Structure formats: C-alpha cells, structure tokens
GROMACS .gro file of N, CA and C in nm:
model
  285
    1MET      N    1   0.869   0.891  -1.218
    1MET     CA    2   0.944   0.780  -1.163
    1MET      C    3   0.847   0.674  -1.112
    2VAL      N    4   0.872   0.551  -1.144
    2VAL     CA    5   0.790   0.439  -1.099
    2VAL      C    6   0.863   0.368  -0.986
    3LEU      N    7   0.792   0.347  -0.876
    3LEU     CA    8   0.848   0.275  -0.762
    3LEU      C    9   0.811   0.127  -0.773
    4GLN      N   10   0.909   0.042  -0.777
    4GLN     CA   11   0.884  -0.102  -0.782
    4GLN      C   12   0.886  -0.156  -0.639
    5ILE      N   13   0.782  -0.231  -0.602
    5ILE     CA   14   0.776  -0.292  -0.470
    5ILE      C   15   0.764  -0.443  -0.484
    6THR      N   16   0.811  -0.514  -0.384
    6THR     CA   17   0.792  -0.659  -0.379
    6THR      C   18   0.701  -0.688  -0.260
    7GLN      N   19   0.604  -0.773  -0.284
    7GLN     CA   20   0.508  -0.808  -0.181
    7GLN      C   21   0.493  -0.959  -0.171
    8LYS      N   22   0.517  -1.010  -0.052
    8LYS     CA   23   0.483  -1.148  -0.024
    8LYS      C   24   0.333  -1.151   0.005
    9THR      N   25   0.271  -1.266  -0.013
    9THR     CA   26   0.129  -1.277   0.016
    9THR      C   27   0.105  -1.227   0.159
   10PRO      N   28   0.013  -1.131   0.177
   10PRO     CA   29  -0.010  -1.074   0.310
   10PRO      C   30  -0.057  -1.178   0.412
   11LEU      N   31  -0.020  -1.156   0.535
   11LEU     CA   32  -0.058  -1.247   0.643
   11LEU      C   33  -0.210  -1.261   0.652
   12ARG      N   34  -0.284  -1.153   0.627
   12ARG     CA   35  -0.430  -1.157   0.643
   12ARG      C   36  -0.499  -1.245   0.540
   13VAL      N   37  -0.433  -1.276   0.427
   13VAL     CA   38  -0.495  -1.360   0.324
   13VAL      C   39  -0.415  -1.487   0.298
   14LEU      N   40  -0.310  -1.510   0.374
   14LEU     CA   41  -0.221  -1.623   0.350
   14LEU      C   42  -0.293  -1.757   0.360
   15HIS      N   43  -0.397  -1.765   0.441
   15HIS     CA   44  -0.470  -1.891   0.456
   15HIS      C   45  -0.552  -1.928   0.333
   16ARG      N   46  -0.574  -1.832   0.243
   16ARG     CA   47  -0.655  -1.863   0.123
   16ARG      C   48  -0.584  -1.832  -0.009
   17ARG      N   49  -0.462  -1.780  -0.004
   17ARG     CA   50  -0.386  -1.748  -0.125
   17ARG      C   51  -0.252  -1.821  -0.122
   18SER      N   52  -0.195  -1.841  -0.239
   18SER     CA   53  -0.064  -1.905  -0.249
   18SER      C   54   0.043  -1.813  -0.190
   19ALA      N   55   0.140  -1.872  -0.124
   19ALA     CA   56   0.251  -1.796  -0.065
   19ALA      C   57   0.351  -1.764  -0.176
   20LEU      N   58   0.334  -1.648  -0.238
   20LEU     CA   59   0.418  -1.605  -0.348
   20LEU      C   60   0.478  -1.469  -0.318
   21THR      N   61   0.582  -1.435  -0.390
   21THR     CA   62   0.637  -1.300  -0.387
   21THR      C   63   0.606  -1.236  -0.521
   22ARG      N   64   0.539  -1.121  -0.515
   22ARG     CA   65   0.494  -1.053  -0.637
   22ARG      C   66   0.562  -0.917  -0.650
   23THR      N   67   0.587  -0.876  -0.771
   23THR     CA   68   0.640  -0.743  -0.799
   23THR      C   69   0.524  -0.657  -0.848
   24ARG      N   70   0.506  -0.542  -0.784
   24ARG     CA   71   0.402  -0.447  -0.823
   24ARG      C   72   0.465  -0.309  -0.839
   25HIS      N   73   0.389  -0.214  -0.890
   25HIS     CA   74   0.442  -0.081  -0.917
   25HIS      C   75   0.351   0.028  -0.858
   26ILE      N   76   0.416   0.132  -0.807
   26ILE     CA   77   0.347   0.253  -0.763
   26ILE      C   78   0.381   0.358  -0.869
   27TYR      N   79   0.280   0.400  -0.944
   27TYR     CA   80   0.303   0.494  -1.054
   27TYR      C   81   0.304   0.639  -1.009
   28SER      N   82   0.222   0.672  -0.912
   28SER     CA   83   0.222   0.808  -0.859
   28SER      C   84   0.191   0.800  -0.710
   29LEU      N   85   0.245   0.898  -0.638
   29LEU     CA   86   0.230   0.900  -0.492
   29LEU      C   87   0.240   1.044  -0.446
   30SER      N   88   0.141   1.088  -0.370
   30SER     CA   89   0.148   1.221  -0.310
   30SER      C   90   0.078   1.216  -0.175
   31ALA      N   91   0.119   1.305  -0.087
   31ALA     CA   92   0.062   1.309   0.047
   31ALA      C   93   0.022   1.452   0.080
   32ALA      N   94  -0.087   1.464   0.155
   32ALA     CA   95  -0.133   1.593   0.204
   32ALA      C   96  -0.148   1.581   0.356
   33ARG      N   97  -0.076   1.665   0.427
   33ARG     CA   98  -0.076   1.662   0.573
   33ARG      C   99  -0.208   1.718   0.625
   34LEU      N  100  -0.273   1.642   0.716
   34LEU     CA  101  -0.395   1.690   0.779
   34LEU      C  102  -0.364   1.759   0.912
   35ASN      N  103  -0.276   1.698   0.992
   35ASN     CA  104  -0.230   1.756   1.119
   35ASN      C  105  -0.102   1.683   1.160
   36ASP      N  106  -0.061   1.694   1.284
   36ASP     CA  107   0.064   1.633   1.327
   36ASP      C  108   0.062   1.480   1.325
   37HIS      N  109  -0.056   1.421   1.320
   37HIS     CA  110  -0.067   1.275   1.330
   37HIS      C  111  -0.124   1.206   1.207
   38TYR      N  112  -0.187   1.279   1.118
   38TYR     CA  113  -0.256   1.217   1.005
   38TYR      C  114  -0.219   1.285   0.873
   39PHE      N  115  -0.220   1.205   0.768
   39PHE     CA  116  -0.206   1.260   0.633
   39PHE      C  117  -0.288   1.176   0.537
   40VAL      N  118  -0.322   1.236   0.425
   40VAL     CA  119  -0.396   1.165   0.320
   40VAL      C  120  -0.297   1.130   0.212
   41LEU      N  121  -0.300   1.006   0.172
   41LEU     CA  122  -0.208   0.955   0.070
   41LEU      C  123  -0.288   0.927  -0.056
   42HIS      N  124  -0.244   0.983  -0.168
   42HIS     CA  125  -0.306   0.957  -0.299
   42HIS      C  126  -0.204   0.877  -0.379
   43LEU      N  127  -0.246   0.762  -0.432
   43LEU     CA  128  -0.153   0.685  -0.512
   43LEU      C  129  -0.222   0.611  -0.624
   44THR      N  130  -0.146   0.585  -0.727
   44THR     CA  131  -0.189   0.503  -0.839
   44THR      C  132  -0.095   0.384  -0.844
   45THR      N  133  -0.154   0.265  -0.842
   45THR     CA  134  -0.074   0.142  -0.837
   45THR      C  135  -0.110   0.050  -0.952
   46SER      N  136  -0.023  -0.047  -0.976
   46SER     CA  137  -0.059  -0.152  -1.070
   46SER      C  138  -0.167  -0.238  -1.006
   47ALA      N  139  -0.248  -0.301  -1.089
   47ALA     CA  140  -0.352  -0.390  -1.039
   47ALA      C  141  -0.288  -0.502  -0.959
   48GLY      N  142  -0.354  -0.539  -0.851
   48GLY     CA  143  -0.304  -0.650  -0.770
   48GLY      C  144  -0.215  -0.609  -0.655
   49ALA      N  145  -0.183  -0.480  -0.644
   49ALA     CA  146  -0.100  -0.435  -0.533
   49ALA      C  147  -0.182  -0.436  -0.405
   50TYR      N  148  -0.125  -0.486  -0.298
   50TYR     CA  149  -0.189  -0.483  -0.167
   50TYR      C  150  -0.156  -0.348  -0.105
   51VAL      N  151  -0.251  -0.253  -0.112
   51VAL     CA  152  -0.225  -0.114  -0.076
   51VAL      C  153  -0.208  -0.097   0.075
   52LYS      N  154  -0.296  -0.156   0.155
   52LYS     CA  155  -0.281  -0.141   0.301
   52LYS      C  156  -0.147  -0.196   0.347
   53GLU      N  157  -0.104  -0.306   0.288
   53GLU     CA  158   0.026  -0.363   0.324
   53GLU      C  159   0.141  -0.274   0.277
   54PHE      N  160   0.121  -0.203   0.165
   54PHE     CA  161   0.222  -0.106   0.121
   54PHE      C  162   0.236   0.005   0.225
   55VAL      N  163   0.129   0.041   0.292
   55VAL     CA  164   0.135   0.145   0.393
   55VAL      C  165   0.210   0.096   0.517
   56HIS      N  166   0.166  -0.015   0.577
   56HIS     CA  167   0.226  -0.055   0.706
   56HIS      C  168   0.340  -0.155   0.694
   57GLY      N  169   0.360  -0.216   0.579
   57GLY     CA  170   0.474  -0.303   0.558
   57GLY      C  171   0.450  -0.450   0.586
   58ASP      N  172   0.340  -0.484   0.654
   58ASP     CA  173   0.304  -0.623   0.681
   58ASP      C  174   0.421  -0.701   0.742
   59LEU      N  175   0.478  -0.645   0.847
   59LEU     CA  176   0.590  -0.709   0.920
   59LEU      C  177   0.707  -0.740   0.828
   60GLY      N  178   0.735  -0.649   0.736
   60GLY     CA  179   0.848  -0.666   0.645
   60GLY      C  180   0.819  -0.746   0.520
   61ARG      N  181   0.693  -0.785   0.500
   61ARG     CA  182   0.657  -0.865   0.383
   61ARG      C  183   0.638  -0.781   0.257
   62THR      N  184   0.627  -0.648   0.273
   62THR     CA  185   0.621  -0.555   0.160
   62THR      C  186   0.739  -0.460   0.170
   63SER      N  187   0.815  -0.450   0.060
   63SER     CA  188   0.934  -0.367   0.063
   63SER      C  189   0.951  -0.295  -0.070
   64PRO      N  190   0.973  -0.164  -0.069
   64PRO     CA  191   0.964  -0.077   0.047
   64PRO      C  192   0.817  -0.052   0.083
   65SER      N  193   0.795   0.007   0.199
   65SER     CA  194   0.661   0.046   0.243
   65SER      C  195   0.667   0.190   0.291
   66ILE      N  196   0.550   0.249   0.312
   66ILE     CA  197   0.547   0.385   0.366
   66ILE      C  198   0.612   0.385   0.504
   67ALA      N  199   0.583   0.284   0.586
   67ALA     CA  200   0.642   0.276   0.720
   67ALA      C  201   0.795   0.272   0.713
   68SER      N  202   0.850   0.198   0.619
   68SER     CA  203   0.996   0.192   0.608
   68SER      C  204   1.054   0.321   0.553
   69LEU      N  205   0.979   0.390   0.468
   69LEU     CA  206   1.028   0.515   0.409
   69LEU      C  207   1.030   0.629   0.511
   70VAL      N  208   0.933   0.629   0.605
   70VAL     CA  209   0.928   0.736   0.705
   70VAL      C  210   0.988   0.690   0.838
   71SER      N  211   1.034   0.566   0.846
   71SER     CA  212   1.096   0.510   0.967
   71SER      C  213   1.008   0.525   1.090
   72SER      N  214   0.881   0.493   1.072
   72SER     CA  215   0.785   0.503   1.182
   72SER      C  216   0.667   0.412   1.155
   73PRO      N  217   0.607   0.356   1.259
   73PRO     CA  218   0.488   0.274   1.236
   73PRO      C  219   0.372   0.359   1.185
   74VAL      N  220   0.306   0.313   1.082
   74VAL     CA  221   0.189   0.383   1.026
   74VAL      C  222   0.081   0.280   0.996
   75GLY      N  223  -0.040   0.327   0.981
   75GLY     CA  224  -0.150   0.238   0.947
   75GLY      C  225  -0.254   0.312   0.866
   76ALA      N  226  -0.323   0.240   0.781
   76ALA     CA  227  -0.429   0.298   0.698
   76ALA      C  228  -0.559   0.296   0.779
   77LEU      N  229  -0.617   0.413   0.798
   77LEU     CA  230  -0.742   0.423   0.874
   77LEU      C  231  -0.864   0.410   0.786
   78GLN      N  232  -0.856   0.466   0.667
   78GLN     CA  233  -0.969   0.467   0.576
   78GLN      C  234  -0.916   0.460   0.434
   79CYS      N  235  -0.983   0.378   0.353
   79CYS     CA  236  -0.938   0.356   0.215
   79CYS      C  237  -1.055   0.379   0.120
   80SER      N  238  -1.031   0.446   0.011
   80SER     CA  239  -1.130   0.452  -0.097
   80SER      C  240  -1.054   0.446  -0.228
   81GLY      N  241  -1.114   0.386  -0.327
   81GLY     CA  242  -1.040   0.371  -0.452
   81GLY      C  243  -1.129   0.340  -0.570
   82VAL      N  244  -1.066   0.351  -0.686
   82VAL     CA  245  -1.131   0.321  -0.814
   82VAL      C  246  -1.036   0.234  -0.893
   83GLN      N  247  -1.088   0.132  -0.957
   83GLN     CA  248  -1.004   0.046  -1.040
   83GLN      C  249  -1.037   0.070  -1.186
   84SER      N  250  -0.931   0.097  -1.263
   84SER     CA  251  -0.948   0.108  -1.408
   84SER      C  252  -0.907  -0.026  -1.469
   85ASP      N  253  -0.884  -0.029  -1.596
   85ASP     CA  254  -0.849  -0.155  -1.663
   85ASP      C  255  -0.725  -0.220  -1.603
   86ASN      N  256  -0.619  -0.143  -1.585
   86ASN     CA  257  -0.494  -0.202  -1.538
   86ASN      C  258  -0.443  -0.143  -1.407
   87ASP      N  259  -0.492  -0.028  -1.367
   87ASP     CA  260  -0.438   0.042  -1.251
   87ASP      C  261  -0.547   0.071  -1.149
   88ARG      N  262  -0.501   0.102  -1.027
   88ARG     CA  263  -0.592   0.142  -0.921
   88ARG      C  264  -0.551   0.280  -0.870
   89VAL      N  265  -0.650   0.366  -0.850
   89VAL     CA  266  -0.626   0.498  -0.792
   89VAL      C  267  -0.687   0.493  -0.653
   90MET      N  268  -0.604   0.521  -0.551
   90MET     CA  269  -0.646   0.505  -0.412
   90MET      C  270  -0.627   0.635  -0.336
   91GLN      N  271  -0.712   0.654  -0.237
   91GLN     CA  272  -0.694   0.761  -0.139
   91GLN      C  273  -0.704   0.698  -0.002
   92LEU      N  274  -0.605   0.722   0.083
   92LEU     CA  275  -0.602   0.665   0.217
   92LEU      C  276  -0.580   0.774   0.320
   93CYS      N  277  -0.648   0.760   0.432
   93CYS     CA  278  -0.617   0.844   0.547
   93CYS      C  279  -0.523   0.762   0.634
   94VAL      N  280  -0.404   0.814   0.660
   94VAL     CA  281  -0.298   0.738   0.726
   94VAL      C  282  -0.261   0.806   0.856
   95MET      N  283  -0.235   0.724   0.958
   95MET     CA  284  -0.184   0.780   1.084
   95MET      C  285  -0.046   0.727   1.112
   0.00000   0.00000   0.00000
C-alpha cells in the first residue's frame, strides 16, 4: 500500500522556496519500539518528500503525518538516509 501525503512548503524553508502544495508518496513504513518514549522509523519515500515534516506535521502543513496518525506530538531526533535514483530510504529516531 502506498500512502499519499500532501505537503505545503515547510516553514523552515519558506523564505527560500516557492509556497506550493506538493503530493509525495510513502512507499514503505515500519517502526521499531526502543522504549516507552522513543521508536525508530524506517521509511521509503518518493524523492522530494520533506521527511522531518512528515514526522511532526509542520503545524498541519503536512497531511497525514506521524503526529496526526498517533494523535500525539512527535519529533525527529536523528535522521540518516540514502537517496537512490527516484526514492529515499530513511531511518529516524523519533520521540
């Protein structure tokens, strides 16, 4: 199953990017619980997806987001990733 998300230009880059609404895709998503407060998120996205904003929602500018799916504020603590020709594979530590 592919998750389609819509993302407005994130607030952190709005001063240097056009204010657009973009459609991106999450091709795979899995989580591994570390403890009661943290989990590691593994995902594969279409190129151009703002991954940190997908996690916290960017004040409602990304929909859906991990924060909206779990109905709780979350944030990405650490990000690592690899970009292939068209997709990105990311690992995030989330609280």
